[in-house]
Coordinates of C-alpha atoms in Angstrom, one line a residue:
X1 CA 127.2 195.7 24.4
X2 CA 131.3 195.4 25.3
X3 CA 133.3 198.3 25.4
X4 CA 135.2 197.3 22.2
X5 CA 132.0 196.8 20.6
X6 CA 130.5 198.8 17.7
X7 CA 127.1 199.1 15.5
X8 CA 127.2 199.8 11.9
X9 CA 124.9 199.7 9.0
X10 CA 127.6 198.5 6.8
X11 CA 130.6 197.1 7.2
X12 CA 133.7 197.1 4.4
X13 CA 136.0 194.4 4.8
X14 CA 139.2 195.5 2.7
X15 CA 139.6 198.3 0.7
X16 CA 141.0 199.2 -2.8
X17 CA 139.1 200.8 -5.7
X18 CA 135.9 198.5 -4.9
X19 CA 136.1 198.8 -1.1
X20 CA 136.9 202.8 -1.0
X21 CA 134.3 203.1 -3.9
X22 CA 131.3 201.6 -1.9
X23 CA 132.6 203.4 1.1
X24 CA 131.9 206.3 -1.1
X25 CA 128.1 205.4 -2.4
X26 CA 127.5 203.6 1.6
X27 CA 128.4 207.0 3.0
X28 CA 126.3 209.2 0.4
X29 CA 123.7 207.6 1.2
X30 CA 123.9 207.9 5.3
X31 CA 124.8 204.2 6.2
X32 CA 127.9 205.6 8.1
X33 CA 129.8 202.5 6.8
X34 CA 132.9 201.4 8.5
X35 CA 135.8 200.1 6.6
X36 CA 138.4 197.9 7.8
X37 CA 141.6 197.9 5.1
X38 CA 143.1 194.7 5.2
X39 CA 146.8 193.9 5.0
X40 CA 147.4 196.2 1.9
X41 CA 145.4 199.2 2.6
X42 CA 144.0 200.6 -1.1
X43 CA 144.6 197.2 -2.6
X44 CA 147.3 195.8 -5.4
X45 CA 147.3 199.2 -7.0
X46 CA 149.4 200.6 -4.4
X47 CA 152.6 198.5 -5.5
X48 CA 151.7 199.5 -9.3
X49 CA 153.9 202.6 -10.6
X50 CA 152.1 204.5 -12.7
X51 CA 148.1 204.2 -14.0
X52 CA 147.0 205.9 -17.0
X53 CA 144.0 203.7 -18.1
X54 CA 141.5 205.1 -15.0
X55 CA 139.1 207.2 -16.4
X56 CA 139.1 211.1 -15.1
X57 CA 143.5 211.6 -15.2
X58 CA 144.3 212.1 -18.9
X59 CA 148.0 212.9 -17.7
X60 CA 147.9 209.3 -15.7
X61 CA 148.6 208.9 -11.7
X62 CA 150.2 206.7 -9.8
X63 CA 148.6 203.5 -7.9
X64 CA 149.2 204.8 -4.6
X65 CA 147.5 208.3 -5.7
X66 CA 144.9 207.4 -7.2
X67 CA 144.2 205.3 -3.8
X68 CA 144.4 208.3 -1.5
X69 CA 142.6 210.5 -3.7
X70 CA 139.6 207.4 -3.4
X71 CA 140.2 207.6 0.3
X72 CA 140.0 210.8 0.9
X73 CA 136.6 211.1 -1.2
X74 CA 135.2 208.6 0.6
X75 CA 136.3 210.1 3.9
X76 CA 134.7 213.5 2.6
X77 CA 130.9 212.0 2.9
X78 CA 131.8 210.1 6.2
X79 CA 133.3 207.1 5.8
X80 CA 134.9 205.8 8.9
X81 CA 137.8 203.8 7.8
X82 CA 140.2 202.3 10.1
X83 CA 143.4 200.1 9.5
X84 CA 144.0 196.6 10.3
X85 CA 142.0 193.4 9.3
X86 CA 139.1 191.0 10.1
X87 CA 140.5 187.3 12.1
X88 CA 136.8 186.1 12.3
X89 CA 133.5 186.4 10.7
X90 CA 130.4 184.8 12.0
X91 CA 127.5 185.1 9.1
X92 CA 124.9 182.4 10.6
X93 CA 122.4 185.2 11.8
X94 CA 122.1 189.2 11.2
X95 CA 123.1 191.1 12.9
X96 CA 126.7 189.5 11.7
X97 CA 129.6 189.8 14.0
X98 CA 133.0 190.4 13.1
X99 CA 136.3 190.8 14.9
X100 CA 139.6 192.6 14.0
X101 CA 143.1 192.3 15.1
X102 CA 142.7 195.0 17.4
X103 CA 140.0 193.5 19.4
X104 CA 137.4 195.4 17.7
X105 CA 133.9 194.0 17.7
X106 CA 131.5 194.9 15.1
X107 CA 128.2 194.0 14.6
X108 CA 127.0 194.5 11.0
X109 CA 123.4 195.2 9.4
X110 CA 125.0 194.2 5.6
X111 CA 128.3 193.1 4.8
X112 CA 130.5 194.0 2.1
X113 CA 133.7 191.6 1.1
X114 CA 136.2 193.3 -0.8
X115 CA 139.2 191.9 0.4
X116 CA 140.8 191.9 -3.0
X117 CA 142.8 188.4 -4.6
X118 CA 146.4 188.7 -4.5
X119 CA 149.1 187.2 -7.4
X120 CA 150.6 184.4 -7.0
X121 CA 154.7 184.4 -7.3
X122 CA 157.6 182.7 -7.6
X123 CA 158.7 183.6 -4.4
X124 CA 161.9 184.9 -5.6
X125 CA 163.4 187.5 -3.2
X126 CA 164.4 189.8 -6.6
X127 CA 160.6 190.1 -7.1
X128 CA 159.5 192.5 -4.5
X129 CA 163.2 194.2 -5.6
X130 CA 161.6 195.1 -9.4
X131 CA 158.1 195.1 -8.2
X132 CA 156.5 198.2 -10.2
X133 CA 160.5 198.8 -11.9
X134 CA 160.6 196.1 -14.2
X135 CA 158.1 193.3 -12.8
X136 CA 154.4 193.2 -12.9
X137 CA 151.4 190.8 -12.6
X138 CA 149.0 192.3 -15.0
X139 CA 149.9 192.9 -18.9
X140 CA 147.3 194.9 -19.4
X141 CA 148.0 197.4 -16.1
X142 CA 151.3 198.0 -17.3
X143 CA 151.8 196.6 -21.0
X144 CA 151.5 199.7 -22.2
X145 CA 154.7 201.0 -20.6
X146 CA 156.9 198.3 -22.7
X147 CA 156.4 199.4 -26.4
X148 CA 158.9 198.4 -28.6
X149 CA 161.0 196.9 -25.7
X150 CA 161.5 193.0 -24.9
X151 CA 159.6 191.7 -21.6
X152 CA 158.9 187.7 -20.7
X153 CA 155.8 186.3 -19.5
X154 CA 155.8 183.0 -16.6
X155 CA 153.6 180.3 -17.2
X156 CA 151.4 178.2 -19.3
X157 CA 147.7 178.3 -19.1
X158 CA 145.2 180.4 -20.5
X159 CA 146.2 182.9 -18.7
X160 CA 149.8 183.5 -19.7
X161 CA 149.1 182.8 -23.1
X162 CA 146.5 185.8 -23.2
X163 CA 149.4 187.8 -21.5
X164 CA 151.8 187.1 -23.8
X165 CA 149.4 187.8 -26.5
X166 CA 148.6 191.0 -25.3
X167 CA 152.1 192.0 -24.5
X168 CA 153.0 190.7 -28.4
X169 CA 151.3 193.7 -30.2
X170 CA 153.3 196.3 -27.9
X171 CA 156.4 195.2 -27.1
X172 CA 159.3 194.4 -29.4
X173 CA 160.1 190.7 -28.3
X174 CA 157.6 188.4 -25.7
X175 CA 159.3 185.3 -24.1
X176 CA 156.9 182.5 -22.6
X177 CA 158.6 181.1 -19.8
X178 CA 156.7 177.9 -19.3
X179 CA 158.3 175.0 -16.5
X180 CA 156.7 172.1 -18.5
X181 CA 157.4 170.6 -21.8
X182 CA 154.1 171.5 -22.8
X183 CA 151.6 174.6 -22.7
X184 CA 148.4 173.8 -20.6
X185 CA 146.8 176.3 -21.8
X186 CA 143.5 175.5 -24.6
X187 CA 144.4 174.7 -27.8
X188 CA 143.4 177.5 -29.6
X189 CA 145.4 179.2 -27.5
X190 CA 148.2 177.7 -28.0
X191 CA 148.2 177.8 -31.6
X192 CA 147.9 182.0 -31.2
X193 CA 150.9 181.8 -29.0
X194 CA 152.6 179.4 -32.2
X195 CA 151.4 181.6 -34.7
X196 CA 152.6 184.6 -33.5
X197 CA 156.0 185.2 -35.4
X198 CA 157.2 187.6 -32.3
X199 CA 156.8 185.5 -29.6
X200 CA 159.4 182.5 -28.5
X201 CA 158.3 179.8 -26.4
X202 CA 161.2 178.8 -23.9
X203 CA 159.2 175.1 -22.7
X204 CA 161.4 172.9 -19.9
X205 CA 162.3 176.9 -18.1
X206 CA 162.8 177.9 -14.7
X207 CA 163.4 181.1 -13.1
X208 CA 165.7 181.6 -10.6
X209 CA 166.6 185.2 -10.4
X210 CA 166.3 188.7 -11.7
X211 CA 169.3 191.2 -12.6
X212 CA 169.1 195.2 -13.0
X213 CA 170.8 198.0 -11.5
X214 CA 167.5 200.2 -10.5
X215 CA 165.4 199.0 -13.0
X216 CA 164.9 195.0 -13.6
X217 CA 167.7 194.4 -16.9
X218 CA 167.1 190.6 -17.6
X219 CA 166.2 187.5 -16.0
X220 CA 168.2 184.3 -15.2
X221 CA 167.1 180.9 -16.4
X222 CA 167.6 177.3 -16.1
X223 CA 166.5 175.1 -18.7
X224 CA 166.3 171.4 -17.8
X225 CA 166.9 171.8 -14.3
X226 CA 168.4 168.9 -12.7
X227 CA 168.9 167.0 -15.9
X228 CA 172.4 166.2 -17.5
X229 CA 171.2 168.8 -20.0
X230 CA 170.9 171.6 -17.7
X231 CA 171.6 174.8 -18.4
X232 CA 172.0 178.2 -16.9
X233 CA 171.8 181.3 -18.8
X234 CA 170.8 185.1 -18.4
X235 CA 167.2 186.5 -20.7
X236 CA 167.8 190.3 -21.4
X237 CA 164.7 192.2 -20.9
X238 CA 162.7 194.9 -19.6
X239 CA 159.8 193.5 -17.9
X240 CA 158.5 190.4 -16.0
X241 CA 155.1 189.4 -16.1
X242 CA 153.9 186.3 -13.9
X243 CA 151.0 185.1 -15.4
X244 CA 150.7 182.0 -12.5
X245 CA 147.5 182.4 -10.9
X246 CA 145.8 185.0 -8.6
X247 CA 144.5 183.5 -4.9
X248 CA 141.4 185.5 -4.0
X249 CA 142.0 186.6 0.1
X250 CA 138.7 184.2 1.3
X251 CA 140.6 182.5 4.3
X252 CA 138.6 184.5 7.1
X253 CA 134.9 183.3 4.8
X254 CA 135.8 179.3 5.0
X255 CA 133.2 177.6 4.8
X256 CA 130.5 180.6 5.3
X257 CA 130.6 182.0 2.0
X258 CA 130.1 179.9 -1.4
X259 CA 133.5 179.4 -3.6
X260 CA 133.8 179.0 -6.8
X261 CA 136.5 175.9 -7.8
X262 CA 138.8 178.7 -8.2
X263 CA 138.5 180.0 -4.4
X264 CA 136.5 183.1 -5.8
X265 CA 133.2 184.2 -4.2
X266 CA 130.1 183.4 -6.3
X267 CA 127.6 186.1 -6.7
X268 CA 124.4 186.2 -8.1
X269 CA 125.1 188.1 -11.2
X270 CA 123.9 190.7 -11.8
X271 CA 123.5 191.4 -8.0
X272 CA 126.9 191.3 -6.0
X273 CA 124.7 189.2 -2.8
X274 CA 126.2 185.8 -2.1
X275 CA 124.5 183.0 -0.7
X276 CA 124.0 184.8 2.4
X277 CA 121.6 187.3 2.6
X278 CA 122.6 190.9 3.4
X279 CA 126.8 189.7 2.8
X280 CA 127.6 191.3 -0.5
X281 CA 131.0 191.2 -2.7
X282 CA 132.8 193.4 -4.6
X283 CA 136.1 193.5 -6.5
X284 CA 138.6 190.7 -7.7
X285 CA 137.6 188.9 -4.6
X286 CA 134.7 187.7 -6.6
X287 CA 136.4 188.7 -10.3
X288 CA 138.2 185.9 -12.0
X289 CA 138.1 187.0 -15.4
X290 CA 138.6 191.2 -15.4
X291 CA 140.4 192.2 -12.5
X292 CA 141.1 195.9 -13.2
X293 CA 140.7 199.3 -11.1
X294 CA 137.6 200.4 -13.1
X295 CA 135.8 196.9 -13.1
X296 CA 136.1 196.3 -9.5
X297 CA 135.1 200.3 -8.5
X298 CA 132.1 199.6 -10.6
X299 CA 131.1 196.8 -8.6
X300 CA 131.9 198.7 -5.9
X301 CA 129.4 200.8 -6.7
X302 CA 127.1 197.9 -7.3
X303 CA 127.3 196.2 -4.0
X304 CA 126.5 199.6 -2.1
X305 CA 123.3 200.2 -4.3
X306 CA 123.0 196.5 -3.0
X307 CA 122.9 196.7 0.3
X308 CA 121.1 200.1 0.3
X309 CA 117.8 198.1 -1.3
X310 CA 118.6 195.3 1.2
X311 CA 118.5 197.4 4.1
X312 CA 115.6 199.4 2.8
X313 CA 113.7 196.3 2.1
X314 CA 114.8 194.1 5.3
X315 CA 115.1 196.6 8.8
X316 CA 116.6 195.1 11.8

């Protein structure tokens, strides 16, 4: 065995509330797992403000908090986590080797995947500006912050619609910023959207910037772009939601692991195992539908108790 080359039990590709949690459970039970972070060590929650719907802080926390405090529990029982991120994965026999941008080799008993899914954007350069001061890609993260107060939501599927939906029964005003002249979203959808007297449908919409001083203050529109009835105006409000889409991080797994149409990884529910045996997956890597702190820590859990049976019930 190289140098650069190590053994492990279990190995946690990414991190967040899923990763850190099975680090946690992997670690309790003496698999010594190692956990390489990813590109966003602790996940999406670290560029969300402030947290108050995870169970156990009834005076909130903050994303990046809440993070370290997972961390450092899972470091408490052993966890040997290390920054950085997998470039190559090779599942076709056990023990499966990986490799990480540092060179690292490691040869893995189980796998877990929890690399996370990230939200797609409208690559405007004000959005990283207001990211966690105004803008946000979850409604019901931060929803709760923007009682009474006027926020838009982009886009026109399902998705946005349940957004906007949500959003409706706390804030004052909720904008749907849709690009088409038409919502794509299911019809019974759409007709909640319609019915609901405090939402405004702004159809044929573009974004093309944000305004604020240190907090996001409004948005700045086009309608009918590039038509001889286009116009540009400015949307006051108090938060952003882009409701466009989420891209699950499964680049490194192509054509290893089994996709869903959606580029999530399919799991045999109720299990987290894929259609590999001994690769598990955790997280909204293989979440299309939840994709909160809590669901993907429980599944975190899940995948450890996993791998723990697999191991116990398959040695190398």
């Amino acid at each position: 065995m190289a140098e650069n080359t190590i053994k492990t039990k279990c190995l946690i590709i990414g991190s967040g509330p899923a990763g850190y949690t099975a680090a946690l459970y992997t670690s309790r039970a003496n698999l010594n797992p190692i956990v390489i972070e990813g590109n966003q060590p602790g996940g999406q929650l670290t560029i969300t403000t402030d947290v108050e719907n995870f169970p156990g802080y009834p005076e909130g926390t903050t994303g990046t908090g809440l993070m370290d405090d997972m961390r450092r529990q899972a470091e408490r029982f052993g966890a040997d986590i290390r920054s950085g991120f997998v470039t190559s994965a090779d599942f076709s026999q056990r023990p499966f080797n990986i490799k990480t941008d540092s060179g690292l080799e490691i040869e893995a008993e189980t796998v877990i995947i929890s690399t996370g899914a990230s939200a797609k954007f409208l690559d405007l350069a004000d959005e990283k500006r207001y990211m966690g001061m105004g803008v946000s890609a979850c409604a019901t993260c931060d929803g709760f912050f923007y009682r009474g107060k006027r926020v838009a939501v982009v886009g026109g599927g399902d998705t946005a619609c349940e957004e906007a939906l949500y959003l409706s029964n706390l804030a004052k005003e909720v904008f749907l910023i849709v690009r088409k002249d038409y919502l794509r979203a299911s019809k019974v959808m759409q007709q909640r959207v319609f019915d609901k007297p405090n939402i405004t449908v702004l159809f044929n919409t573009n974004t093309i910037g944000l305004y604020g001083e240190e907090f996001l203050e409004g948005a700045r529109l086009v309608e009918f772009k590039g038509t001889d009835k286009e116009r540009v105006y400015e949307l006051t409000i108090d938060g952003f939601f882009l409701a466009i889409g989420h891209r699950p991080n499964t680049e490194v797994l192509a054509g290893q692991i089994t996709l869903d149409e959606q580029g999530y990884i399919v799991t045999d529910a109720p299990h987290t195992s894929t259609n590999i045996p001994g690769v598990f997956a955790a997280g909204d890597v293989a979440d299309p539908h939840y994709r909160q702190a809590i669901t993907a820590a429980g599944s975190g859990c899940r995948a450890a108790l996993d791998v723990e049976r697999f191991i116990g019930e398959n040695p190398i």
